[in-house]
């Protein structure tokens, strides 16, 4: 659905995105991982047309992203940013969701119903009149998600949307993402290597370059490279690695149950 | 901190009125106050103002504090007027200063005016949510669009500022705590140490403000906001018969004040 072709971009003279090409599949759950400063957020900004690439091309559903079709792109793709406070625009929950509808010129008499529908989708229907000061970080991110969903239906980018939340808030948002997965392209920019296990497709970024790309099976089959990139392995893989060191005969798998079974059988 | 009366929620008639009704009424009343000079008119108007304050349950709030701040100003004014105004009959003499009737009257007038103006503006801000107020202003300023005044953008700026005031207050507290932990004393110390404290607070606060502004602009843009495109509006203001009745009443008060002033 989203295709990068030899994209270069930099904020100053130096490039922070260096000749990047990849293809994000439609209606799949794609994770983009990489260390701080590797250019993940910049990629998200390029997709959304908030920055223009220096060279190369970006396609969304076959449409090339440029200044003349930003409206079309933003109707297809929405983004939830990292900081819950900095994306809450209005002074109450309902007004924040309404902000997107106002921009899309939705007739006033239809708004109430739509707002209620989307607030219900993210479980915030009881908070419509609340102002952001009285909401938790997780609740603010849920409102942000509703405000994005109401305007852009096909794909959602989460740019470390849970990294500033407490475990409970994280759980809530991840739950919502699972519910949204059907018939929607999800792009999750993340630090959480555990999340990769649930992904359909993974892109690993290092210093503005795509260093690995593929299904989680492909990515995790090259443990050496992951270690070389200093990426923390998911818990299952750490267990497998330790088990192998102790001469247990386990295969690379991503299902903890299988590992447990093998280990139990061998002792 | 009740500078101009913070919004407090009660379900009174004044709370329920359309913000435009209240804005217009405020203007009419201010004109009435400024256009009249007779004691009888002022007594009439001040009674009206107090009735309004009581109906809106403002006396439960800290309007008394606002009045207290006027006492000092009133006393200063009295001293100046006694010294400077030497017309009208002499009421009494203290030492070698004669106190004239007009000096006293003048002070009383100014004082009554101030009380009324402050009470009326408090009445507006205490009974109207800031957001509704900015919405009311936006709607009332709509005609200015003809002269390319960016009315909607101004209203949006006001509402975003209102949204971020508490955010920055929290942020400032956080920074102060962090800087205190690094050894900066915000309370004690000489002037130059105090200045250091202020710099240590303001610099991070500005950095954070710019970050927030960038993030917010991005969030608004990706959600389809553009100043060049038309937008619909979720909040609509509706005047009902209460608003019209109230405006009639205010007009009646205005006419009565003028009749008292000029016809009698
Ligand atoms: N607005 C900006 N102006 C200048 N440099 C930036 C800006 N945003 C990010 N950068 C730089 O670009 C690089 C990539 O940043 P970013 O895409 O935010 O990384 P990530 O999201 O992976 O942590 C970093 O070196 C960062 O310092
Ligand atoms: Mg980032």
XYZ file of C-alpha atoms and ligand atoms in Angstrom:
559
model
C 0.000 0.000 0.000
C 2.897 2.343 0.787
C 5.954 2.187 -1.392
C 9.263 4.022 -0.966
C 11.556 4.190 -3.999
C 15.122 5.337 -3.339
C 13.962 8.060 -0.957
C 16.447 10.563 0.434
C 15.629 13.203 2.993
C 17.381 15.392 5.557
C 16.448 18.291 7.809
C 19.821 19.981 7.244
C 22.640 19.220 4.795
C 23.147 15.646 5.980
C 20.655 12.990 4.939
C 18.789 11.282 7.760
C 16.949 9.019 5.300
C 19.450 7.473 2.975
C 18.265 5.912 -0.265
C 15.433 3.990 1.354
C 13.165 1.607 -0.523
C 10.509 -0.655 0.942
C 6.975 -1.805 0.427
C 4.348 -1.860 3.162
C 1.665 -4.455 2.337
C -2.013 -3.517 2.321
C -4.310 -4.631 5.153
C -1.391 -6.078 7.082
C 0.223 -5.204 10.378
C 3.672 -3.781 9.724
C 6.203 -2.844 12.395
C 9.032 -0.392 11.851
C 11.800 -0.776 14.449
C 15.119 0.881 15.039
C 17.081 2.781 17.658
C 16.388 6.361 18.656
C 17.288 8.734 15.859
C 17.309 6.032 13.191
C 14.699 7.985 11.220
C 11.446 6.194 12.046
C 9.425 9.328 12.765
C 10.907 10.998 9.726
C 9.601 8.132 7.568
C 6.139 8.665 9.083
C 6.328 12.396 8.324
C 7.338 11.666 4.742
C 4.398 9.292 4.267
C 2.001 11.909 5.630
C 3.459 14.592 3.385
C 4.580 16.704 6.361
C 8.045 16.724 4.780
C 8.960 16.410 1.115
C 11.668 13.975 0.076
C 14.805 15.295 -1.645
C 14.900 12.584 -4.217
C 13.072 9.342 -4.870
C 9.353 8.691 -4.819
C 6.715 7.736 -2.304
C 3.512 6.056 -3.441
C 0.334 5.516 -1.448
C -2.032 3.109 -3.190
C -0.261 3.916 -6.428
C -0.651 7.689 -5.961
C 2.601 9.610 -5.731
C 2.742 11.771 -2.608
C 3.211 15.426 -3.502
C 1.834 18.771 -2.415
C -1.124 18.621 -4.789
C -2.722 15.470 -3.400
C -2.113 15.722 0.333
C -5.850 15.750 0.996
C -6.258 12.384 -0.717
C -3.318 10.895 1.188
C -4.628 12.150 4.526
C -8.066 10.745 3.818
C -6.447 7.336 3.407
C -3.823 7.457 6.148
C -4.042 8.799 9.675
C -1.351 9.022 12.319
C -1.295 8.896 16.102
C 1.778 10.647 17.485
C 3.829 9.904 20.560
C 2.922 12.702 22.957
C -0.712 12.462 24.164
C -0.824 16.139 25.174
C 0.531 17.640 21.987
C -2.134 16.225 19.689
C -5.201 17.081 21.724
C -6.330 20.194 19.892
C -9.720 21.125 21.303
C -10.819 21.738 24.877
C -13.119 18.728 25.236
C -13.202 15.162 23.899
C -16.197 15.765 21.631
C -14.704 18.965 20.227
C -11.450 17.179 19.493
C -13.172 14.501 17.420
C -15.309 17.231 15.844
C -12.157 19.090 14.750
C -11.454 16.408 12.120
C -15.081 16.439 10.969
C -15.082 20.237 10.689
C -12.013 20.089 8.489
C -13.701 17.512 6.275
C -16.754 19.813 5.967
C -19.135 17.226 7.411
C -22.582 18.855 7.813
C -23.168 20.003 11.384
C -26.352 17.966 11.926
C -24.518 14.679 11.240
C -21.617 15.332 13.574
C -23.172 14.374 16.913
C -23.974 10.851 15.734
C -20.553 10.265 14.184
C -18.769 11.590 17.268
C -20.729 9.237 19.511
C -20.072 6.300 17.192
C -16.304 6.817 17.154
C -16.054 7.665 20.833
C -17.805 4.359 21.490
C -15.327 2.559 19.221
C -12.470 3.617 21.483
C -14.487 3.292 24.690
C -14.597 7.005 25.467
C -18.340 7.571 25.086
C -18.732 8.493 28.753
C -16.098 11.202 28.542
C -17.432 13.343 25.686
C -17.707 16.512 27.781
C -14.418 16.016 29.639
C -11.450 18.266 29.086
C -7.995 16.740 28.528
C -6.723 17.830 31.949
C -9.001 15.252 33.532
C -7.966 12.354 31.252
C -5.132 9.847 31.620
C -2.477 9.528 28.912
C -4.087 6.333 27.644
C -7.475 8.014 27.406
C -5.978 10.938 25.503
C -4.377 8.533 23.030
C -7.737 6.788 22.603
C -9.312 10.145 21.779
C -6.468 10.836 19.344
C -7.164 7.476 17.709
C -10.877 8.250 17.403
C -10.092 11.676 15.935
C -7.821 10.038 13.372
C -10.140 7.134 12.540
C -13.037 9.462 11.892
C -11.113 11.073 9.048
C -8.845 8.397 7.636
C -10.107 4.881 7.316
C -7.657 2.794 5.313
C -4.387 2.970 7.203
C -3.218 4.152 10.615
C 0.350 4.894 11.643
C 1.172 4.660 15.350
C 4.414 6.551 15.978
C 5.459 5.155 19.355
C 1.938 5.957 20.453
C 2.234 3.939 23.657
C 5.757 4.862 24.704
C 4.653 7.622 27.071
C 1.880 5.562 28.663
C 1.730 3.451 31.801
C 1.357 -0.344 31.322
C -2.411 -0.087 31.639
C -2.652 2.597 28.951
C -0.342 0.558 26.719
C -2.569 -2.466 27.148
C -5.680 -0.445 26.215
C -4.155 0.921 23.026
C -2.719 -2.446 21.963
C -6.139 -3.990 22.514
C -7.661 -1.352 20.226
C -5.001 -1.940 17.579
C -5.856 -5.654 17.530
C -9.515 -4.783 17.049
C -8.677 -2.422 14.197
C -6.437 -4.863 12.359
C -9.179 -6.327 10.221
C -9.419 -4.708 6.806
C -6.976 -1.992 7.721
C -3.306 -1.332 7.168
C -1.588 -0.799 10.514
C 1.909 0.630 10.683
C 3.375 0.532 14.144
C 6.606 2.381 14.836
C 7.914 0.790 17.968
C 10.722 -0.002 20.355
C 8.960 -3.022 21.724
C 10.530 -6.119 20.170
C 7.776 -8.307 21.637
C 5.307 -6.504 19.392
C 7.166 -7.771 16.333
C 6.006 -11.297 17.104
C 2.426 -10.292 16.244
C 3.384 -8.399 13.100
C 2.839 -9.579 9.539
C 5.787 -7.622 8.210
C 8.822 -5.967 9.772
C 11.132 -3.196 8.594
C 14.337 -2.621 10.576
C 15.931 0.791 10.277
C 19.448 1.796 11.272
C 20.886 5.267 10.751
C 18.439 6.100 7.989
C 18.933 2.863 6.083
C 16.685 -0.197 5.861
C 18.885 -3.012 7.156
C 16.324 -5.815 7.372
C 12.903 -6.320 5.872
C 10.482 -9.241 5.784
C 8.103 -11.379 7.794
C 8.965 -11.899 11.470
C 10.108 -15.450 10.578
C 12.670 -14.048 8.183
C 13.793 -11.345 10.593
C 14.183 -13.645 13.581
C 15.967 -16.338 11.617
C 18.976 -14.025 11.539
C 19.590 -13.648 15.247
C 23.223 -12.775 14.696
C 22.355 -9.720 12.678
C 19.800 -8.594 15.267
C 22.437 -8.873 17.963
C 24.897 -7.047 15.794
C 22.338 -4.223 15.497
C 22.061 -4.247 19.299
C 18.344 -4.888 19.160
C 16.987 -6.643 22.224
C 15.529 -10.015 21.257
C 11.990 -10.980 22.236
C 11.762 -13.125 25.333
C 11.067 -16.395 23.417
C 14.170 -16.002 21.322
C 16.290 -15.229 24.365
C 15.054 -18.458 25.933
C 15.821 -20.421 22.751
C 19.296 -18.928 22.592
C 20.037 -19.858 26.198
C 18.591 -23.340 25.668
C 20.777 -23.909 22.646
C 23.828 -22.870 24.645
C 22.907 -25.567 27.147
C 22.624 -28.088 24.285
C 18.873 -28.431 24.207
C 17.584 -29.303 20.778
C 15.115 -26.464 20.123
C 14.136 -24.960 16.788
C 13.749 -21.247 16.146
C 10.092 -20.536 16.741
C 8.055 -17.661 17.962
C 5.644 -19.656 20.042
C 6.675 -19.887 23.666
C 4.462 -23.006 24.109
C 6.567 -25.003 21.644
C 9.761 -24.072 23.454
C 8.260 -25.009 26.804
C 7.157 -28.358 25.392
C 10.570 -29.190 23.967
C 12.295 -28.217 27.202
C 9.874 -30.247 29.308
C 10.374 -33.298 27.114
C 14.139 -33.097 27.333
C 14.479 -32.876 31.121
C -6.477 34.006 41.469
C -9.738 35.554 40.415
C -8.658 38.471 38.333
C -11.793 38.761 36.293
C -13.912 36.045 37.832
C -13.247 32.465 36.823
C -16.099 30.469 35.343
C -18.048 28.642 38.036
C -20.790 26.288 37.102
C -24.289 27.050 38.342
C -27.492 26.541 36.428
C -28.862 30.071 36.552
C -30.620 32.071 33.843
C -27.454 34.078 33.220
C -25.371 30.931 32.886
C -27.758 29.570 30.288
C -27.904 32.673 28.096
C -26.215 32.755 24.719
C -22.707 34.270 25.010
C -23.617 36.809 22.318
C -26.568 38.006 24.399
C -24.239 38.537 27.321
C -21.606 40.303 25.240
C -24.163 42.654 23.729
C -25.763 43.315 27.114
C -22.361 44.103 28.576
C -21.727 46.655 25.839
C -25.143 48.277 26.315
C -24.656 48.503 30.069
C -21.150 49.937 29.732
C -22.493 52.615 27.384
C -25.247 53.394 29.884
C -22.725 53.771 32.685
C -20.361 55.942 30.682
C -23.105 58.130 29.202
C -24.692 59.126 32.495
C -23.543 61.397 35.311
C -26.414 61.763 37.792
C -26.399 60.160 41.203
C -29.972 58.944 40.758
C -29.044 57.079 37.556
C -26.049 55.490 39.238
C -28.077 54.361 42.199
C -30.596 52.846 39.783
C -27.882 51.098 37.746
C -25.963 49.815 40.745
C -29.121 48.215 42.122
C -29.622 46.494 38.751
C -26.025 45.263 38.747
C -26.336 43.836 42.250
C -29.590 42.105 41.365
C -27.796 40.521 38.395
C -24.888 39.427 40.604
C -27.273 37.821 43.072
C -29.271 36.047 40.332
C -26.068 34.619 38.912
C -24.918 33.529 42.393
C -21.706 35.498 41.983
C -21.723 36.632 45.615
C -20.830 33.109 46.607
C -17.605 33.593 44.705
C -14.789 35.870 45.584
C -16.153 39.064 44.057
C -15.675 40.545 47.530
C -11.920 40.175 46.968
C -12.217 42.167 43.798
C -14.038 44.923 45.659
C -11.375 44.912 48.378
C -8.741 45.670 45.766
C -10.788 48.744 44.865
C -10.740 50.161 48.388
C -7.110 51.242 48.232
C -7.586 52.793 44.798
C -10.665 54.604 46.063
C -8.771 56.048 49.018
C -5.956 57.287 46.787
C -8.514 58.876 44.518
C -10.187 60.539 47.481
C -6.915 62.118 48.618
C -6.160 63.448 45.132
C -9.662 64.791 44.625
C -9.735 66.513 48.027
C -6.482 68.267 47.246
C -7.262 69.156 43.654
C -10.998 69.834 43.407
C -11.989 73.116 45.029
C -15.509 73.677 43.687
C -18.892 73.326 45.365
C -19.719 74.140 48.957
C -17.112 73.565 51.629
C -18.208 70.635 53.745
C -15.552 70.834 56.449
C -11.944 71.865 57.013
C -9.129 69.637 58.248
C -6.070 71.666 59.277
C -5.686 74.078 56.376
C -7.281 71.811 53.770
C -10.893 72.523 52.927
C -12.933 69.575 51.727
C -15.369 70.557 48.982
C -18.592 68.819 48.091
C -17.553 68.147 44.477
C -14.376 66.366 45.559
C -16.442 63.881 47.540
C -19.067 63.529 44.815
C -16.449 63.016 42.107
C -14.788 60.234 44.095
C -18.089 58.533 44.780
C -18.964 58.646 41.079
C -15.699 57.174 39.877
C -15.887 54.544 42.543
C -19.400 53.525 41.596
C -18.427 53.364 37.957
C -15.480 51.119 38.706
C -17.557 48.812 40.853
C -20.185 48.509 38.146
C -17.726 47.923 35.306
C -15.796 45.308 37.262
C -18.977 43.598 38.415
C -20.352 43.436 34.891
C -17.225 41.961 33.370
C -17.015 39.485 36.234
C -20.626 38.654 35.547
C -19.737 37.792 31.957
C -16.647 35.685 32.630
C -18.065 33.930 35.681
C -21.207 32.785 33.906
C -19.728 31.925 30.488
C -17.328 29.084 29.721
C -14.142 30.430 28.102
C -14.809 28.300 25.030
C -18.342 29.671 24.652
C -16.997 33.162 25.117
C -14.516 32.716 22.287
C -17.276 31.165 20.180
C -19.527 34.126 20.953
C -16.767 36.553 20.019
C -16.157 34.631 16.798
C -19.806 34.822 15.817
C -20.174 38.473 16.769
C -17.056 39.396 14.806
C -18.225 37.535 11.700
C -19.000 40.801 9.820
C -15.328 41.790 10.152
C -14.470 39.018 7.674
C -15.454 41.446 4.948
C -12.331 43.428 5.820
C -10.211 40.250 5.791
C -9.962 39.983 9.548
C -9.127 36.276 10.168
C -11.971 35.877 12.656
C -12.065 32.052 12.701
C -8.312 31.750 13.063
C -8.305 34.225 15.952
C -11.021 32.205 17.661
C -9.047 28.991 17.134
C -5.931 30.623 18.564
C -7.895 31.723 21.626
C -9.310 28.258 22.173
C -5.902 26.581 21.735
C -4.363 29.059 24.187
C -7.082 28.231 26.685
C -6.354 24.555 26.137
C -2.614 24.942 26.764
C -2.580 27.315 29.763
C -2.983 24.478 32.275
C -0.521 22.333 30.289
C 2.155 24.997 30.595
C 1.383 25.550 34.266
C 2.037 21.857 34.909
C 5.124 21.969 32.716
C 6.526 24.973 34.616
C 6.049 23.154 37.921
C 7.817 20.070 36.574
C 10.751 22.149 35.322
C 10.998 23.983 38.635
C 11.156 20.693 40.497
C 13.774 19.340 38.106
C 15.878 22.486 38.420
C 15.504 22.533 42.210
C 16.890 18.994 42.189
C 19.860 20.371 40.249
C 20.474 22.933 42.965
C 18.678 26.046 41.799
C 16.834 27.919 44.519
C 13.716 29.648 43.245
C 12.671 31.165 46.548
C 15.647 32.632 48.378
C 18.724 34.412 47.163
C 19.812 37.761 45.832
C 18.493 39.416 42.737
C 21.065 37.918 40.364
C 20.463 34.439 41.811
C 16.738 34.957 41.284
C 17.458 35.952 37.684
C 19.410 32.715 37.223
C 16.380 30.838 38.492
C 14.103 32.592 36.038
C 16.417 31.765 33.127
C 16.611 28.150 34.291
C 12.827 28.046 34.187
C 12.150 30.000 31.022
C 14.658 28.388 28.667
C 13.336 24.817 29.045
C 9.790 26.156 29.048
C 10.334 27.858 25.702
C 12.012 24.792 24.215
C 9.055 22.703 25.283
C 6.613 25.303 23.964
C 8.202 25.240 20.520
C 8.165 21.437 20.513
C 4.500 21.456 21.455
C 3.709 24.024 18.787
C 5.404 21.936 16.080
C 3.682 18.750 17.203
C 0.334 20.480 17.382
C 0.712 22.015 13.939
C 1.558 18.570 12.537
C -1.413 16.965 14.275
C -3.740 19.674 12.947
C -2.385 19.393 9.439
C -2.666 15.613 9.145
C -6.226 15.845 10.410
C -7.036 18.025 7.437
C -6.851 21.532 8.889
C -6.024 24.299 6.471
C -6.695 28.001 6.716
C -7.467 28.202 3.019
C -10.203 25.571 2.998
C -13.783 26.122 4.145
C -14.779 24.307 7.333
C -18.063 23.444 8.947
C -18.652 24.100 12.624
C -19.680 21.613 15.318
C -20.746 24.183 17.887
C -23.661 26.319 16.889
C -25.049 29.056 19.055
C -28.793 29.359 19.262
C -30.628 32.317 20.696
C -34.001 31.418 22.207
C -36.787 33.495 23.676
C -34.950 33.884 26.977
C -32.178 35.675 25.120
C -34.596 38.050 23.428
C -36.449 38.711 26.660
C -33.168 39.414 28.394
C -32.038 41.794 25.678
C -35.381 43.624 25.867
C -34.884 43.991 29.599
C -31.377 45.370 29.137
C -32.657 47.834 26.546
C -35.399 48.903 28.929
C -32.791 49.531 31.624
C -30.718 51.501 29.133
C -33.681 53.719 28.142
C -34.677 54.239 31.764
C -31.142 55.338 32.573
C -31.141 57.819 29.707
C -34.586 59.161 30.638
C -33.475 59.607 34.258
C -30.370 61.387 33.057
C -31.711 63.717 30.413
C -35.499 64.007 30.609
C -36.101 64.524 34.302
N 12.579 18.664 13.105
C 13.858 18.241 13.003
N 14.840 19.108 12.682
C 16.117 18.697 12.569
N 16.517 17.429 12.761
C 15.602 16.494 13.084
C 14.226 16.865 13.232
N 13.520 15.762 13.562
C 14.424 14.747 13.624
N 15.670 15.190 13.343
C 16.892 14.349 13.271
O 16.661 13.332 12.325
C 17.139 12.087 12.769
C 16.017 11.060 12.762
O 15.054 11.436 13.690
P 13.684 10.669 13.911
O 13.093 10.393 12.591
O 12.881 11.471 14.861
O 14.173 9.321 14.588
P 13.355 8.242 15.415
O 11.913 8.542 15.298
O 13.737 6.936 14.791
O 13.848 8.309 16.827
C 17.736 12.332 14.135
O 19.122 12.435 13.983
C 17.145 13.644 14.571
O 18.071 14.346 15.366
Mg 10.463 8.991 16.777
